[in-house]
Coordinates of C-alpha atoms and ligand atoms in Angstrom, one line a residue:
M23 CA 80.8 -86.9 196.5
E24 CA 81.2 -89.7 199.0
E25 CA 79.8 -92.2 196.4
L26 CA 82.1 -90.8 193.8
R27 CA 85.1 -91.1 196.1
R28 CA 84.2 -94.7 196.9
A29 CA 83.6 -95.8 193.3
R30 CA 86.8 -94.1 192.2
A31 CA 88.8 -96.0 194.9
A32 CA 87.1 -99.3 194.1
L33 CA 87.9 -99.0 190.4
G34 CA 91.6 -98.2 191.0
S35 CA 93.7 -98.3 187.9
D36 CA 90.9 -100.0 185.8
V37 CA 89.6 -96.5 185.1
L38 CA 91.3 -93.4 183.8
V39 CA 89.5 -90.1 184.2
L40 CA 90.5 -87.4 181.7
A41 CA 89.3 -83.8 181.8
H42 CA 89.7 -81.2 179.1
H43 CA 90.9 -77.8 180.2
Y44 CA 87.5 -76.3 179.6
Q45 CA 85.7 -78.5 182.1
R46 CA 84.2 -77.3 185.4
D47 CA 86.5 -77.3 188.5
E48 CA 84.2 -79.8 190.2
V49 CA 85.0 -82.3 187.4
V50 CA 88.7 -81.4 187.0
A51 CA 89.1 -82.2 190.7
W52 CA 88.6 -85.9 189.9
A53 CA 90.8 -86.2 186.8
D54 CA 94.0 -88.2 186.5
H55 CA 95.0 -85.9 183.7
V56 CA 93.9 -82.4 182.5
G57 CA 94.9 -81.4 179.1
D58 CA 94.0 -80.5 175.5
S59 CA 92.0 -82.9 173.4
L60 CA 94.8 -84.7 171.6
E61 CA 97.1 -84.9 174.5
L62 CA 94.4 -86.6 176.5
S63 CA 93.6 -89.1 173.7
V64 CA 97.2 -90.0 173.3
Q65 CA 97.6 -90.4 177.1
A66 CA 94.6 -92.7 177.2
A67 CA 96.0 -95.0 174.6
R68 CA 99.3 -95.3 176.5
S69 CA 97.5 -96.2 179.7
A70 CA 96.6 -99.8 180.7
A71 CA 93.2 -98.7 182.0
R72 CA 90.2 -100.8 180.8
W73 CA 87.8 -97.8 181.0
I74 CA 88.6 -94.3 179.8
V75 CA 86.2 -91.6 181.1
F76 CA 86.6 -88.6 178.9
C77 CA 85.1 -85.5 180.5
G78 CA 84.8 -83.3 177.4
V79 CA 82.7 -83.2 174.3
G80 CA 81.8 -85.9 171.7
F81 CA 84.6 -85.5 169.1
M82 CA 87.2 -85.8 171.9
A83 CA 85.7 -89.1 173.2
E84 CA 85.5 -90.3 169.6
T85 CA 89.2 -89.4 169.0
A86 CA 90.1 -91.3 172.2
A87 CA 88.1 -94.3 171.1
L88 CA 89.8 -94.2 167.6
L89 CA 93.2 -94.2 169.2
A90 CA 92.3 -96.6 172.1
R91 CA 94.0 -100.0 172.4
P92 CA 92.0 -103.1 171.8
G93 CA 89.8 -103.9 174.8
Q94 CA 89.8 -100.3 176.1
K95 CA 86.3 -98.6 176.2
V96 CA 85.7 -94.9 176.2
F97 CA 82.8 -93.1 178.0
L98 CA 81.5 -89.6 177.8
P99 CA 79.7 -88.8 181.1
R100 CA 77.2 -86.7 179.2
P101 CA 76.8 -88.5 175.8
E102 CA 74.8 -85.5 174.5
A103 CA 77.7 -83.1 175.0
G104 CA 78.6 -82.2 171.4
C105 CA 80.9 -79.4 170.1
P106 CA 78.8 -76.7 168.3
L107 CA 81.7 -76.2 165.9
A108 CA 81.9 -80.0 165.0
E109 CA 78.1 -79.9 164.4
Q110 CA 78.7 -77.5 161.5
V111 CA 79.9 -80.2 159.1
D112 CA 78.0 -83.4 158.5
P113 CA 78.9 -86.2 156.0
A114 CA 75.9 -85.4 153.7
S115 CA 76.8 -81.7 153.2
L116 CA 80.4 -82.6 152.8
R117 CA 79.6 -85.2 150.1
A118 CA 77.4 -82.6 148.4
A119 CA 80.1 -79.9 148.5
W120 CA 82.7 -82.4 147.2
Q121 CA 80.5 -83.3 144.3
T122 CA 79.6 -79.7 143.4
L123 CA 83.3 -78.6 143.6
G124 CA 84.0 -81.5 141.2
R125 CA 82.2 -79.5 138.5
V126 CA 85.0 -77.0 138.4
L127 CA 88.0 -78.9 140.0
D128 CA 89.8 -82.1 139.5
M129 CA 89.1 -83.5 143.0
D130 CA 92.2 -85.7 142.9
E131 CA 94.1 -82.4 143.2
V132 CA 92.3 -81.5 146.4
L133 CA 93.6 -82.7 149.8
P134 CA 90.9 -82.6 152.5
V135 CA 92.1 -81.5 156.0
A136 CA 89.7 -82.0 159.0
Y137 CA 90.2 -80.1 162.2
I138 CA 90.1 -82.5 165.2
N139 CA 86.8 -80.8 166.1
T140 CA 84.8 -83.0 163.7
H141 CA 82.7 -86.2 163.9
A142 CA 84.4 -89.5 163.1
E143 CA 82.3 -89.8 159.9
V144 CA 83.8 -86.5 158.6
K145 CA 87.3 -87.7 159.5
A146 CA 86.5 -91.0 157.7
F147 CA 85.5 -89.0 154.5
V148 CA 88.8 -87.2 154.7
G149 CA 90.8 -90.3 155.5
E150 CA 89.3 -92.2 152.5
R151 CA 90.6 -89.4 150.2
G152 CA 94.2 -89.5 151.5
G153 CA 93.4 -86.5 153.8
I154 CA 94.6 -85.7 157.2
C155 CA 93.5 -84.3 160.6
C156 CA 95.0 -81.3 162.4
T157 CA 94.7 -79.6 165.7
S158 CA 95.0 -75.9 166.4
S159 CA 98.7 -76.5 167.4
S160 CA 99.5 -78.5 164.2
A161 CA 97.4 -76.6 161.6
E162 CA 100.4 -74.8 160.1
R163 CA 102.6 -77.8 159.9
I164 CA 99.7 -79.9 158.5
L165 CA 98.8 -77.3 155.8
R166 CA 102.4 -77.2 154.7
W167 CA 102.4 -81.0 154.5
A168 CA 99.1 -80.9 152.5
F169 CA 100.3 -78.3 150.0
A170 CA 103.5 -80.3 149.4
R171 CA 101.4 -83.1 148.2
R172 CA 98.5 -81.6 146.3
P173 CA 97.9 -78.1 144.8
R174 CA 94.7 -77.5 146.6
V175 CA 93.3 -78.0 150.1
L176 CA 89.8 -78.2 151.5
F177 CA 90.0 -77.2 155.2
L178 CA 87.1 -77.8 157.5
P179 CA 85.1 -76.8 159.5
D180 CA 86.7 -73.7 161.2
H181 CA 87.2 -70.9 158.6
N182 CA 88.8 -68.7 161.3
L183 CA 91.5 -71.2 162.0
G184 CA 91.9 -71.7 158.2
L185 CA 92.3 -67.9 157.6
N186 CA 94.7 -67.5 160.6
T187 CA 96.8 -70.4 159.4
A188 CA 96.7 -69.2 155.7
R189 CA 98.2 -65.9 157.0
L190 CA 101.1 -67.7 158.6
L191 CA 101.7 -69.5 155.3
G192 CA 101.6 -66.1 153.5
L193 CA 98.8 -67.3 151.2
P194 CA 97.2 -64.3 149.5
Q195 CA 93.5 -63.5 149.9
E196 CA 92.7 -64.2 146.3
E197 CA 93.9 -67.8 146.7
I198 CA 91.3 -68.4 149.4
A199 CA 87.6 -69.2 148.8
I200 CA 85.0 -69.8 151.5
W201 CA 82.4 -72.5 151.0
D202 CA 79.1 -71.8 152.9
P203 CA 77.3 -75.1 153.3
R204 CA 74.1 -73.3 154.2
C205 CA 74.1 -71.4 151.0
P206 CA 76.2 -73.1 148.3
P207 CA 77.3 -70.5 145.7
A208 CA 75.8 -70.2 142.3
D209 CA 79.1 -68.9 140.9
L210 CA 81.8 -71.5 141.3
S211 CA 84.6 -69.5 139.6
P212 CA 86.3 -68.4 142.9
F213 CA 86.6 -72.1 143.8
A214 CA 88.1 -73.0 140.5
R215 CA 90.9 -70.5 141.2
A216 CA 91.5 -71.1 144.9
Q217 CA 94.4 -72.9 146.4
L218 CA 92.6 -73.1 149.8
I219 CA 88.9 -73.7 150.2
L220 CA 87.6 -73.1 153.7
W221 CA 84.4 -74.5 155.1
R222 CA 82.4 -71.7 156.7
G223 CA 82.2 -72.9 160.3
A224 CA 83.2 -71.2 163.5
C225 CA 83.4 -71.7 167.2
P226 CA 80.7 -69.7 168.9
V227 CA 82.8 -69.3 172.0
H228 CA 85.9 -67.9 170.3
M229 CA 83.8 -65.8 168.0
R230 CA 82.7 -63.8 171.0
F231 CA 86.1 -62.0 171.1
L232 CA 86.1 -58.7 169.1
P233 CA 88.8 -56.2 168.1
E234 CA 87.1 -53.7 170.5
D235 CA 88.0 -56.1 173.4
V236 CA 91.7 -55.9 172.5
A237 CA 91.6 -52.1 172.2
R238 CA 89.8 -51.8 175.6
I239 CA 92.1 -54.2 177.5
R240 CA 95.2 -52.3 176.1
R241 CA 93.6 -49.0 177.3
E242 CA 92.8 -50.3 180.7
H243 CA 96.0 -52.4 181.2
P244 CA 98.9 -50.7 179.4
G245 CA 101.7 -53.2 178.8
V246 CA 99.4 -56.2 178.8
R247 CA 100.2 -59.0 176.4
V248 CA 97.2 -60.3 174.4
L249 CA 97.3 -64.0 173.7
V250 CA 94.4 -65.5 171.7
H251 CA 93.3 -68.9 170.4
P252 CA 93.5 -69.3 166.6
E253 CA 89.7 -70.1 166.5
C254 CA 89.3 -66.3 167.1
R255 CA 88.3 -64.0 164.2
P256 CA 91.3 -62.9 162.1
E257 CA 90.6 -59.3 163.0
V258 CA 91.2 -60.2 166.7
V259 CA 94.3 -62.3 165.9
A260 CA 95.7 -59.4 163.9
Q261 CA 95.4 -57.1 166.9
A262 CA 96.8 -59.7 169.4
D263 CA 100.5 -60.0 170.4
E264 CA 100.4 -63.8 170.2
V265 CA 98.2 -66.6 168.9
G266 CA 98.3 -70.1 170.4
S267 CA 96.5 -73.3 170.8
T268 CA 95.1 -74.5 174.1
A269 CA 98.4 -76.3 174.9
R270 CA 100.5 -73.3 173.9
I271 CA 98.5 -70.9 176.0
V272 CA 99.0 -73.1 179.0
R273 CA 102.8 -73.4 178.3
R274 CA 103.2 -69.7 177.5
L275 CA 101.8 -68.8 181.0
Q276 CA 104.1 -71.3 182.6
E277 CA 107.1 -69.7 180.9
A278 CA 106.1 -66.1 181.5
P279 CA 108.1 -64.1 184.0
A280 CA 106.6 -63.1 187.4
G281 CA 105.0 -59.7 187.2
S282 CA 103.9 -60.0 183.6
A283 CA 100.3 -59.3 182.6
W284 CA 98.3 -61.3 180.1
A285 CA 94.8 -61.0 178.5
I286 CA 93.7 -64.3 177.2
G287 CA 91.1 -64.9 174.4
T288 CA 89.9 -68.4 175.0
E289 CA 87.3 -70.3 177.1
Q290 CA 86.9 -68.8 180.5
R291 CA 87.2 -71.9 182.7
L292 CA 90.8 -72.3 181.4
V293 CA 91.5 -68.6 181.8
A294 CA 90.2 -68.6 185.4
R295 CA 92.3 -71.7 186.2
L296 CA 95.4 -70.1 184.7
A297 CA 94.8 -67.0 186.9
R298 CA 94.7 -69.2 190.0
A299 CA 97.7 -71.3 188.9
H300 CA 99.9 -68.1 188.4
P301 CA 99.2 -65.8 191.3
D302 CA 102.6 -64.1 190.6
K303 CA 101.2 -62.9 187.2
T304 CA 98.2 -60.9 186.1
V305 CA 95.9 -63.1 184.0
L306 CA 92.8 -61.4 182.7
P307 CA 90.0 -62.5 180.4
L308 CA 90.1 -60.6 177.1
A309 CA 86.4 -59.9 177.1
D310 CA 84.3 -58.1 179.6
Y311 CA 81.8 -61.0 179.7
P312 CA 84.1 -63.9 179.0
P313 CA 82.5 -66.9 177.3
F314 CA 82.1 -70.4 178.7
C315 CA 81.7 -73.3 176.3
P316 CA 78.1 -74.3 176.8
T317 CA 78.5 -78.0 176.0
M318 CA 81.7 -78.3 178.0
S319 CA 79.7 -77.0 180.9
L320 CA 77.2 -79.8 180.8
T321 CA 79.3 -82.3 182.6
R322 CA 78.9 -82.1 186.4
A323 CA 80.5 -84.2 189.2
R324 CA 77.2 -86.0 189.6
D325 CA 77.4 -87.2 186.0
L326 CA 80.9 -88.6 186.7
A327 CA 79.6 -90.1 189.9
R328 CA 76.7 -91.9 188.1
L329 CA 79.1 -93.4 185.6
L330 CA 81.8 -94.5 188.0
V331 CA 79.2 -96.0 190.4
A332 CA 77.7 -98.0 187.5
L333 CA 81.1 -99.3 186.5
A334 CA 82.0 -100.1 190.1
Q335 CA 78.8 -102.1 190.4
G336 CA 79.7 -104.2 187.3
Q337 CA 77.3 -102.5 184.9
E338 CA 78.9 -101.4 181.7
P339 CA 77.1 -98.6 179.9
E340 CA 77.3 -98.4 176.1
G341 CA 80.3 -96.2 175.6
V342 CA 81.5 -94.7 172.4
R343 CA 81.1 -97.2 169.5
L344 CA 82.1 -96.5 165.9
P345 CA 81.4 -98.9 163.1
E346 CA 84.6 -100.3 161.6
E347 CA 83.9 -98.9 158.2
V348 CA 84.0 -95.4 159.8
A349 CA 86.7 -96.1 162.4
E350 CA 89.3 -97.4 159.9
P351 CA 89.5 -94.4 157.5
A352 CA 89.0 -91.9 160.4
R353 CA 91.9 -93.5 162.3
A354 CA 94.0 -93.3 159.1
A355 CA 93.5 -89.5 159.0
L356 CA 94.4 -89.2 162.7
Q357 CA 97.5 -91.4 162.4
R358 CA 98.7 -89.4 159.4
M359 CA 98.5 -86.3 161.6
L360 CA 100.3 -88.0 164.5
A361 CA 103.1 -89.1 162.0
V362 CA 103.5 -85.6 160.7
A363 CA 103.0 -83.5 163.9
A364 CA 103.1 -85.7 167.0
Ligands
LIG22 P1 91.9 -78.5 171.9 O1 92.8 -77.3 171.8 O2 92.0 -79.2 173.2 O3 92.0 -79.5 170.8 O4 90.4 -78.0 172.0 C1 89.7 -77.8 170.9 C2 88.7 -76.8 171.2 O5 87.6 -77.2 171.4 C3 89.1 -75.5 171.2 O6 88.0 -74.7 171.4
LIG23 FE1 83.7 -76.6 170.4 FE2 84.2 -74.0 170.7 FE3 83.4 -75.5 172.7 FE4 85.8 -75.8 171.7 S1 85.0 -74.0 172.7 S2 84.4 -77.4 172.3 S3 85.4 -75.5 169.5 S4 82.2 -75.0 170.9

């Protein structure tokens, strides 16, 4: 801790430490900003810091690197910390799906939309085809934008977020088809008819919440308001009172009146922090055994210390590097999103 404190002081404003809401408290304690993934990337690009240390998972550091100013370098303290949801779509299976769907669809009619939880190569594939990124808070606005431009959308990789957003748009079930990359279908006819094609991927953390959890919490805490992240199953979202992105969950609790009671269906480190930040409200985890994101948990204060000490000693570790042929189209998809829903 002492080495970390000294390195941090020596680096001064040359370094900006960012921590996602799902990070451990021991990491959050050192952060200049705590926020959701997009908020932090935008903040990083606005800062004059030379080095951005992103305590989060791979796609977040990549997003920060894509939006960074020239000369800024982005580091992930644990480079192996990936997002299990983002791992569910890779460029090869995406190319294969696009090709197969091309047997029954005119692919010029399909607008690809990549959730921010994707690797830069996937964002690049989408960007090259006029597609766009979205976050959980902008998914509805981005899907409306997409359907105003092309008759069909391929949305990846979170089918729960896709289904929950389709419901907000009033899209009927028969207009939706789900593409399972592990088991591509023999019968392509549902895809030929669908307006919205969803990639079958899901967040293992948010999948842990079940409709039974909502029923139990209502039984045990009458009057509680149930607020869940849109990566939760549609059956859970249907039972909840409200659905909201990470940023919205944080805001909703800030606005809530003293004495109100909330059960939150999202990553437990954020829920625990919200409970501590709002002692005048009851903030409960939705599940009995609330889930932690395993890869968000990898980063410890000692990892941050190792990185900051290296920087303070004049060593510059590798950092997040993306080849320009990937970075350029991936950035285009992100910038389209920022223009539509910043
Ligand atoms: P954000 O809401 O910060 O983009 O987080 C994405 C995420 O990983 C949700 O599980
Ligand atoms: Fe990825 Fe889910 Fe973890 Fe978010 S909570 S980083 S979507 S695995």
